Amino acid sequence: MKKLLRLSFVVLFTALMLILGNSVLEKSVTAQEVISILTAGNNSFYYQAATELQNSLKGSGFSLNIKESSGSSENLEQLGKGASDLAFAQQDAMLLLRNLTDQNLAQLANNINVFAPINNEAIHILVNPASKIKNVKDLAGKRVAVGPEKSGTYISAVLIYQISDLDVTTEQIIPMEVSEGIEKVSKGELDAAFYTAVVGAPLLKQINAQQGKKLKLLAIDRQFFQENQKELGADTVSYSPIKIPAKTYPWQDQEVDTISTSSFLYINKSLEPQKAYNLAKAVYPKGATLKGKDTFWNQFSIAKAKSQVKAGLNYHPGVKKFLEES
């Protein structure tokens, strides 16, 4: 009888341990903090970067829910509305959102903080040589592809038109996918196409020699741009000069001057400071790993972020705390 009781105790003890073990296992699974992040289409730099970030966070206590979108403008609107925790976007899109005449939209910018610097994205303007476009002013009256609506490319194109004193409501700007726009330019169906992307963008590197003969990168004169930018006010938009070295793209023989906008990983301001701190602590140390995978991350670092905090850039309080301790 005693033997039977001892056996029953062992069985009960084993069962209890299994139950407790499963409970601990379940808690370890549910302990993963799910963070949503807005990117762009699944063939975009932003989507690829989010995938790389997702992989680098394995075992960190955080997992990413990657969401596709039209791009920078939509990302910021949705982030400002609280529909996501993080979002990739260009700085010019953020500054344009803040200065919209529609106050309901403009106020969304108040709900957004910076999480991390990512890169500089160059404004590429591809023209068909037959269009005789020599400078930005020559875009007047031309048929120009400006990327999908609410994309970063679209925002950059609209601002360049505005800075150049060209009225986008009367000009022939045509929203469409960048690859489609470039193809139409090479065929002579359109005169020019905008594309805001990091220097060395694979989409432009993949253009074959035959198609490349019908394409040319348009230079943006720095002096002209700086003089005209003053009309918008210093706080409206911020661009910096950048060079696209010769042969960056197989069909590009000469160095081209253009301008660039910074890209950031933005964060919803309402995210709890401790959660933002923990996320920064999990993400920032992955900088070297991410840069090793993709040059898209070439400005992502603690040092860069610290310098921007000192310069007054609006980082999330939880992220600031992490950077101060690092």
Coordinates of C-alpha atoms in Angstrom, one line a residue:
M1 CA 0.0 0.0 0.0
K2 CA 2.8 2.4 1.0
K3 CA 4.5 1.5 -2.3
L4 CA 1.3 2.4 -4.2
L5 CA 1.1 5.7 -2.3
R6 CA 4.7 6.5 -3.1
L7 CA 4.1 5.7 -6.8
S8 CA 1.0 7.9 -6.8
F9 CA 2.9 10.8 -5.3
V10 CA 5.6 10.4 -7.9
V11 CA 3.0 10.5 -10.7
L12 CA 1.3 13.5 -9.2
F13 CA 4.6 15.3 -8.7
T14 CA 5.7 14.6 -12.3
A15 CA 2.3 15.8 -13.6
L16 CA 2.6 19.0 -11.5
M17 CA 6.1 19.7 -12.9
L18 CA 4.9 19.2 -16.5
I19 CA 2.0 21.7 -15.8
L20 CA 4.4 24.2 -14.3
G21 CA 6.9 23.7 -17.0
N22 CA 4.3 24.3 -19.7
S23 CA 3.2 27.4 -17.8
V24 CA 6.7 28.8 -17.7
L25 CA 7.1 27.9 -21.4
E26 CA 3.9 29.7 -22.3
K27 CA 5.0 32.8 -20.3
S28 CA 8.4 32.8 -22.1
V29 CA 6.5 32.8 -25.4
T30 CA 4.0 35.5 -24.5
A31 CA 6.9 37.6 -23.0
Q32 CA 7.8 38.6 -26.5
E33 CA 6.9 42.3 -27.0
V34 CA 5.4 42.6 -30.5
I35 CA 6.3 46.0 -32.1
S36 CA 4.6 47.0 -35.4
I37 CA 6.7 48.8 -38.0
L38 CA 5.6 50.5 -41.3
T39 CA 7.8 50.1 -44.3
A40 CA 6.8 50.5 -48.0
G41 CA 6.2 47.8 -50.7
N42 CA 7.8 44.4 -50.2
N43 CA 10.4 45.1 -52.8
S44 CA 11.5 48.4 -51.1
F45 CA 14.6 49.3 -49.1
Y46 CA 12.4 50.0 -46.1
Y47 CA 10.8 46.5 -46.2
Q48 CA 14.2 44.9 -46.6
A49 CA 15.6 46.9 -43.7
A50 CA 12.7 45.9 -41.5
T51 CA 13.3 42.2 -42.3
E52 CA 17.0 42.6 -41.4
L53 CA 16.0 44.3 -38.1
Q54 CA 13.5 41.6 -37.4
N55 CA 16.2 38.9 -37.8
S56 CA 18.7 40.8 -35.7
L57 CA 16.2 41.0 -32.8
K58 CA 15.7 37.3 -32.4
G59 CA 16.2 36.4 -28.7
S60 CA 16.0 40.0 -27.6
G61 CA 12.5 39.8 -26.2
F62 CA 11.1 41.8 -29.1
S63 CA 9.5 40.7 -32.4
L64 CA 8.5 42.9 -35.3
N65 CA 5.2 42.9 -37.1
I66 CA 6.1 44.3 -40.5
K67 CA 3.4 46.3 -42.4
E68 CA 3.6 47.3 -46.0
S69 CA 2.5 50.8 -47.1
S70 CA 2.8 53.4 -49.9
G71 CA 5.8 54.9 -48.3
S72 CA 7.0 57.8 -46.1
S73 CA 3.9 60.0 -46.2
E74 CA 1.5 57.3 -45.4
N75 CA 3.8 55.9 -42.7
L76 CA 3.9 59.2 -40.9
E77 CA 0.2 59.7 -41.0
Q78 CA -0.5 56.2 -39.7
L79 CA 2.2 56.5 -37.1
G80 CA 0.8 59.8 -35.9
K81 CA -2.7 58.2 -35.6
G82 CA -1.3 55.5 -33.4
A83 CA -1.7 52.7 -36.0
S84 CA 1.9 51.6 -35.6
D85 CA 4.8 51.7 -33.1
L86 CA 7.6 52.4 -35.6
A87 CA 7.9 53.7 -39.2
F88 CA 10.6 54.4 -41.7
A89 CA 10.3 57.8 -43.4
Q90 CA 12.2 60.6 -45.0
Q91 CA 12.8 63.8 -43.1
D92 CA 11.4 65.9 -45.9
A93 CA 8.1 64.0 -45.6
M94 CA 8.1 64.7 -41.8
L95 CA 8.7 68.4 -42.2
L96 CA 6.1 68.6 -44.9
L97 CA 3.6 66.9 -42.6
R98 CA 4.3 69.4 -39.9
N99 CA 3.7 72.3 -42.2
L100 CA 0.6 71.2 -44.0
T101 CA -2.3 73.7 -44.1
D102 CA -4.7 70.9 -43.1
Q103 CA -4.3 71.3 -39.3
N104 CA -5.8 67.9 -38.5
L105 CA -3.0 66.3 -40.5
A106 CA -0.3 68.7 -39.4
Q107 CA -1.0 68.0 -35.7
L108 CA -0.2 64.3 -36.3
A109 CA 3.5 65.3 -36.4
N110 CA 3.2 66.2 -32.7
N111 CA 2.6 62.5 -32.0
I112 CA 5.9 61.4 -33.6
N113 CA 9.4 61.2 -32.2
V114 CA 12.7 60.1 -33.7
F115 CA 14.0 56.6 -32.8
A116 CA 17.1 56.3 -34.9
P117 CA 19.0 57.8 -37.9
I118 CA 19.2 55.5 -40.9
N119 CA 20.7 57.1 -44.0
N120 CA 20.8 59.9 -46.6
E121 CA 18.6 59.4 -49.6
A122 CA 19.5 61.2 -52.8
I123 CA 16.9 62.7 -55.2
H124 CA 17.5 61.1 -58.6
I125 CA 15.8 62.8 -61.5
L126 CA 16.1 60.6 -64.6
V127 CA 15.4 62.3 -68.0
N128 CA 15.2 61.3 -71.6
P129 CA 18.0 63.2 -73.5
A130 CA 15.5 63.9 -76.3
S131 CA 13.4 65.9 -73.8
K132 CA 16.1 68.6 -73.7
I133 CA 15.7 69.0 -70.0
K134 CA 18.9 70.8 -68.7
N135 CA 17.9 71.9 -65.2
V136 CA 15.0 71.6 -62.8
K137 CA 13.2 74.7 -64.2
D138 CA 13.0 72.8 -67.6
L139 CA 10.6 70.4 -66.0
A140 CA 7.9 73.0 -66.6
G141 CA 5.4 71.6 -69.1
K142 CA 7.0 68.2 -69.2
R143 CA 5.4 64.8 -68.5
V144 CA 7.0 63.6 -65.2
A145 CA 6.6 60.5 -63.2
V146 CA 6.7 61.3 -59.4
G147 CA 6.4 57.9 -57.7
P148 CA 3.2 56.6 -56.0
E149 CA 1.1 59.0 -54.0
K150 CA 2.2 59.2 -50.3
S151 CA 5.6 57.8 -51.1
G152 CA 8.8 59.6 -50.2
T153 CA 9.6 60.0 -53.9
Y154 CA 6.3 61.8 -54.4
I155 CA 7.0 64.1 -51.5
S156 CA 10.5 65.0 -52.7
A157 CA 9.1 65.7 -56.2
V158 CA 6.4 68.0 -55.0
L159 CA 8.8 70.0 -52.8
I160 CA 11.4 70.3 -55.7
Y161 CA 8.6 71.7 -57.9
Q162 CA 7.6 74.1 -55.1
I163 CA 11.1 75.3 -54.5
S164 CA 11.5 75.7 -58.3
D165 CA 8.4 77.9 -58.4
L166 CA 6.5 75.3 -60.5
D167 CA 2.8 74.8 -59.7
V168 CA 2.1 71.1 -59.2
T169 CA -1.6 71.7 -59.7
T170 CA -1.0 72.7 -63.3
E171 CA 2.1 70.7 -64.2
Q172 CA 2.0 67.3 -65.8
I173 CA 3.1 65.2 -62.7
I174 CA 2.0 61.6 -62.9
P175 CA 1.9 59.4 -59.8
M176 CA 3.0 55.8 -60.6
E177 CA 5.4 53.1 -59.5
V178 CA 9.1 54.2 -59.9
S179 CA 10.1 51.3 -62.1
E180 CA 7.2 51.9 -64.5
G181 CA 8.0 55.6 -64.7
I182 CA 11.6 55.0 -65.5
E183 CA 10.7 52.5 -68.2
K184 CA 8.3 55.0 -69.8
V185 CA 11.0 57.7 -69.8
S186 CA 13.4 55.3 -71.6
K187 CA 10.8 54.7 -74.2
G188 CA 10.1 58.4 -74.7
E189 CA 6.5 58.1 -73.3
L190 CA 7.5 60.4 -70.4
D191 CA 10.1 63.1 -70.2
A192 CA 11.4 62.5 -66.7
A193 CA 11.0 60.4 -63.5
F194 CA 11.8 61.1 -59.9
Y195 CA 13.3 58.5 -57.5
T196 CA 14.4 59.2 -53.9
A197 CA 16.7 56.5 -52.8
V198 CA 20.2 55.8 -51.4
V199 CA 23.1 56.3 -53.8
G200 CA 23.7 53.0 -55.5
A201 CA 20.0 51.9 -55.5
P202 CA 19.7 48.4 -57.0
L203 CA 16.7 49.4 -59.1
L204 CA 18.9 51.8 -61.1
K205 CA 21.9 49.5 -61.2
Q206 CA 19.7 46.8 -62.8
I207 CA 18.9 49.1 -65.8
N208 CA 20.5 47.4 -68.9
A209 CA 22.8 49.2 -71.3
Q210 CA 20.2 49.5 -74.0
Q211 CA 17.7 51.2 -71.7
G212 CA 20.5 53.2 -70.1
K213 CA 21.3 54.9 -73.5
K214 CA 17.9 56.7 -73.2
L215 CA 18.4 57.9 -69.6
K216 CA 20.4 60.6 -68.0
L217 CA 20.6 61.9 -64.4
L218 CA 19.7 65.5 -64.1
A219 CA 22.0 67.6 -61.9
I220 CA 20.5 69.9 -59.2
D221 CA 22.6 73.0 -59.0
R222 CA 23.4 73.7 -55.4
Q223 CA 23.5 77.4 -55.5
F224 CA 20.2 77.6 -57.4
F225 CA 18.6 75.2 -54.8
Q226 CA 20.0 77.1 -51.8
E227 CA 18.8 80.4 -53.1
N228 CA 15.3 79.1 -53.8
Q229 CA 15.0 77.1 -50.6
K230 CA 15.1 80.3 -48.6
E231 CA 11.7 81.2 -49.9
L232 CA 10.2 78.3 -48.0
G233 CA 11.8 79.2 -44.7
A234 CA 14.5 77.4 -42.8
D235 CA 12.2 75.2 -40.8
T236 CA 10.1 73.9 -43.8
V237 CA 12.4 71.5 -45.4
S238 CA 16.0 70.4 -45.0
Y239 CA 18.2 69.1 -47.8
S240 CA 21.9 68.7 -48.1
P241 CA 24.2 68.5 -51.2
I242 CA 25.4 65.1 -52.3
K243 CA 27.3 63.7 -55.2
I244 CA 26.5 60.6 -57.2
P245 CA 30.0 59.4 -58.4
A246 CA 30.5 58.5 -62.0
K247 CA 29.7 54.9 -62.8
T248 CA 27.6 54.4 -59.7
Y249 CA 25.2 53.1 -62.3
P250 CA 26.5 51.3 -65.4
W251 CA 24.8 53.8 -67.7
Q252 CA 26.0 56.9 -65.8
D253 CA 29.3 58.2 -67.2
Q254 CA 29.7 61.5 -65.3
E255 CA 29.6 62.6 -61.6
V256 CA 26.3 64.3 -60.8
D257 CA 25.5 66.9 -58.2
T258 CA 22.1 66.5 -56.4
I259 CA 20.6 66.9 -53.0
S260 CA 19.6 64.4 -50.3
T261 CA 17.2 64.1 -47.5
S262 CA 17.8 62.1 -44.3
S263 CA 15.8 59.0 -43.5
F264 CA 14.9 58.0 -40.0
L265 CA 13.2 55.3 -38.0
Y266 CA 10.4 57.2 -36.3
I267 CA 8.5 56.1 -33.2
N268 CA 5.0 56.8 -31.8
K269 CA 5.4 59.4 -29.0
S270 CA 2.9 57.6 -26.8
L271 CA 4.9 54.4 -26.6
E272 CA 5.8 53.9 -22.9
P273 CA 9.2 55.4 -22.1
Q274 CA 10.4 52.2 -20.5
K275 CA 9.3 50.1 -23.5
A276 CA 11.0 52.6 -25.9
Y277 CA 14.2 52.4 -23.6
N278 CA 14.2 48.6 -23.7
L279 CA 13.7 48.6 -27.5
A280 CA 16.5 51.1 -28.0
K281 CA 18.7 48.9 -25.8
A282 CA 17.8 45.9 -28.0
V283 CA 18.2 47.6 -31.3
Y284 CA 21.2 50.1 -31.1
P285 CA 23.8 47.4 -30.2
K286 CA 22.9 45.7 -33.5
G287 CA 24.2 48.6 -35.5
A288 CA 27.4 46.9 -36.7
T289 CA 25.5 43.8 -37.7
L290 CA 23.0 45.7 -39.7
K291 CA 25.6 47.8 -41.5
G292 CA 27.4 44.6 -42.3
K293 CA 24.3 43.3 -44.1
D294 CA 23.3 46.5 -45.9
T295 CA 24.8 50.0 -46.4
F296 CA 21.3 51.3 -46.1
W297 CA 22.0 51.4 -42.3
N298 CA 25.2 53.4 -42.7
Q299 CA 24.2 56.3 -40.4
F300 CA 22.7 54.1 -37.7
S301 CA 24.8 54.5 -34.6
I302 CA 24.8 55.6 -31.0
A303 CA 27.3 58.3 -31.8
K304 CA 25.2 59.8 -34.7
A305 CA 22.1 59.7 -32.6
K306 CA 23.8 61.4 -29.7
S307 CA 25.0 64.2 -31.9
Q308 CA 21.4 64.7 -33.2
V309 CA 20.0 64.8 -29.7
K310 CA 22.5 67.6 -28.9
A311 CA 21.4 69.4 -32.1
G312 CA 17.9 69.4 -30.8
L313 CA 16.3 66.6 -32.9
N314 CA 13.2 65.3 -31.3
Y315 CA 14.1 61.9 -30.0
H316 CA 11.7 59.8 -27.8
P317 CA 12.4 60.3 -24.1
G318 CA 12.9 56.6 -23.6
V319 CA 15.5 56.6 -26.4
K320 CA 17.2 59.7 -25.0
K321 CA 17.6 58.0 -21.7
F322 CA 19.3 55.0 -23.4
L323 CA 21.6 57.3 -25.3
E324 CA 22.6 59.3 -22.2
E325 CA 23.5 56.0 -20.5
S326 CA 25.5 54.7 -23.4

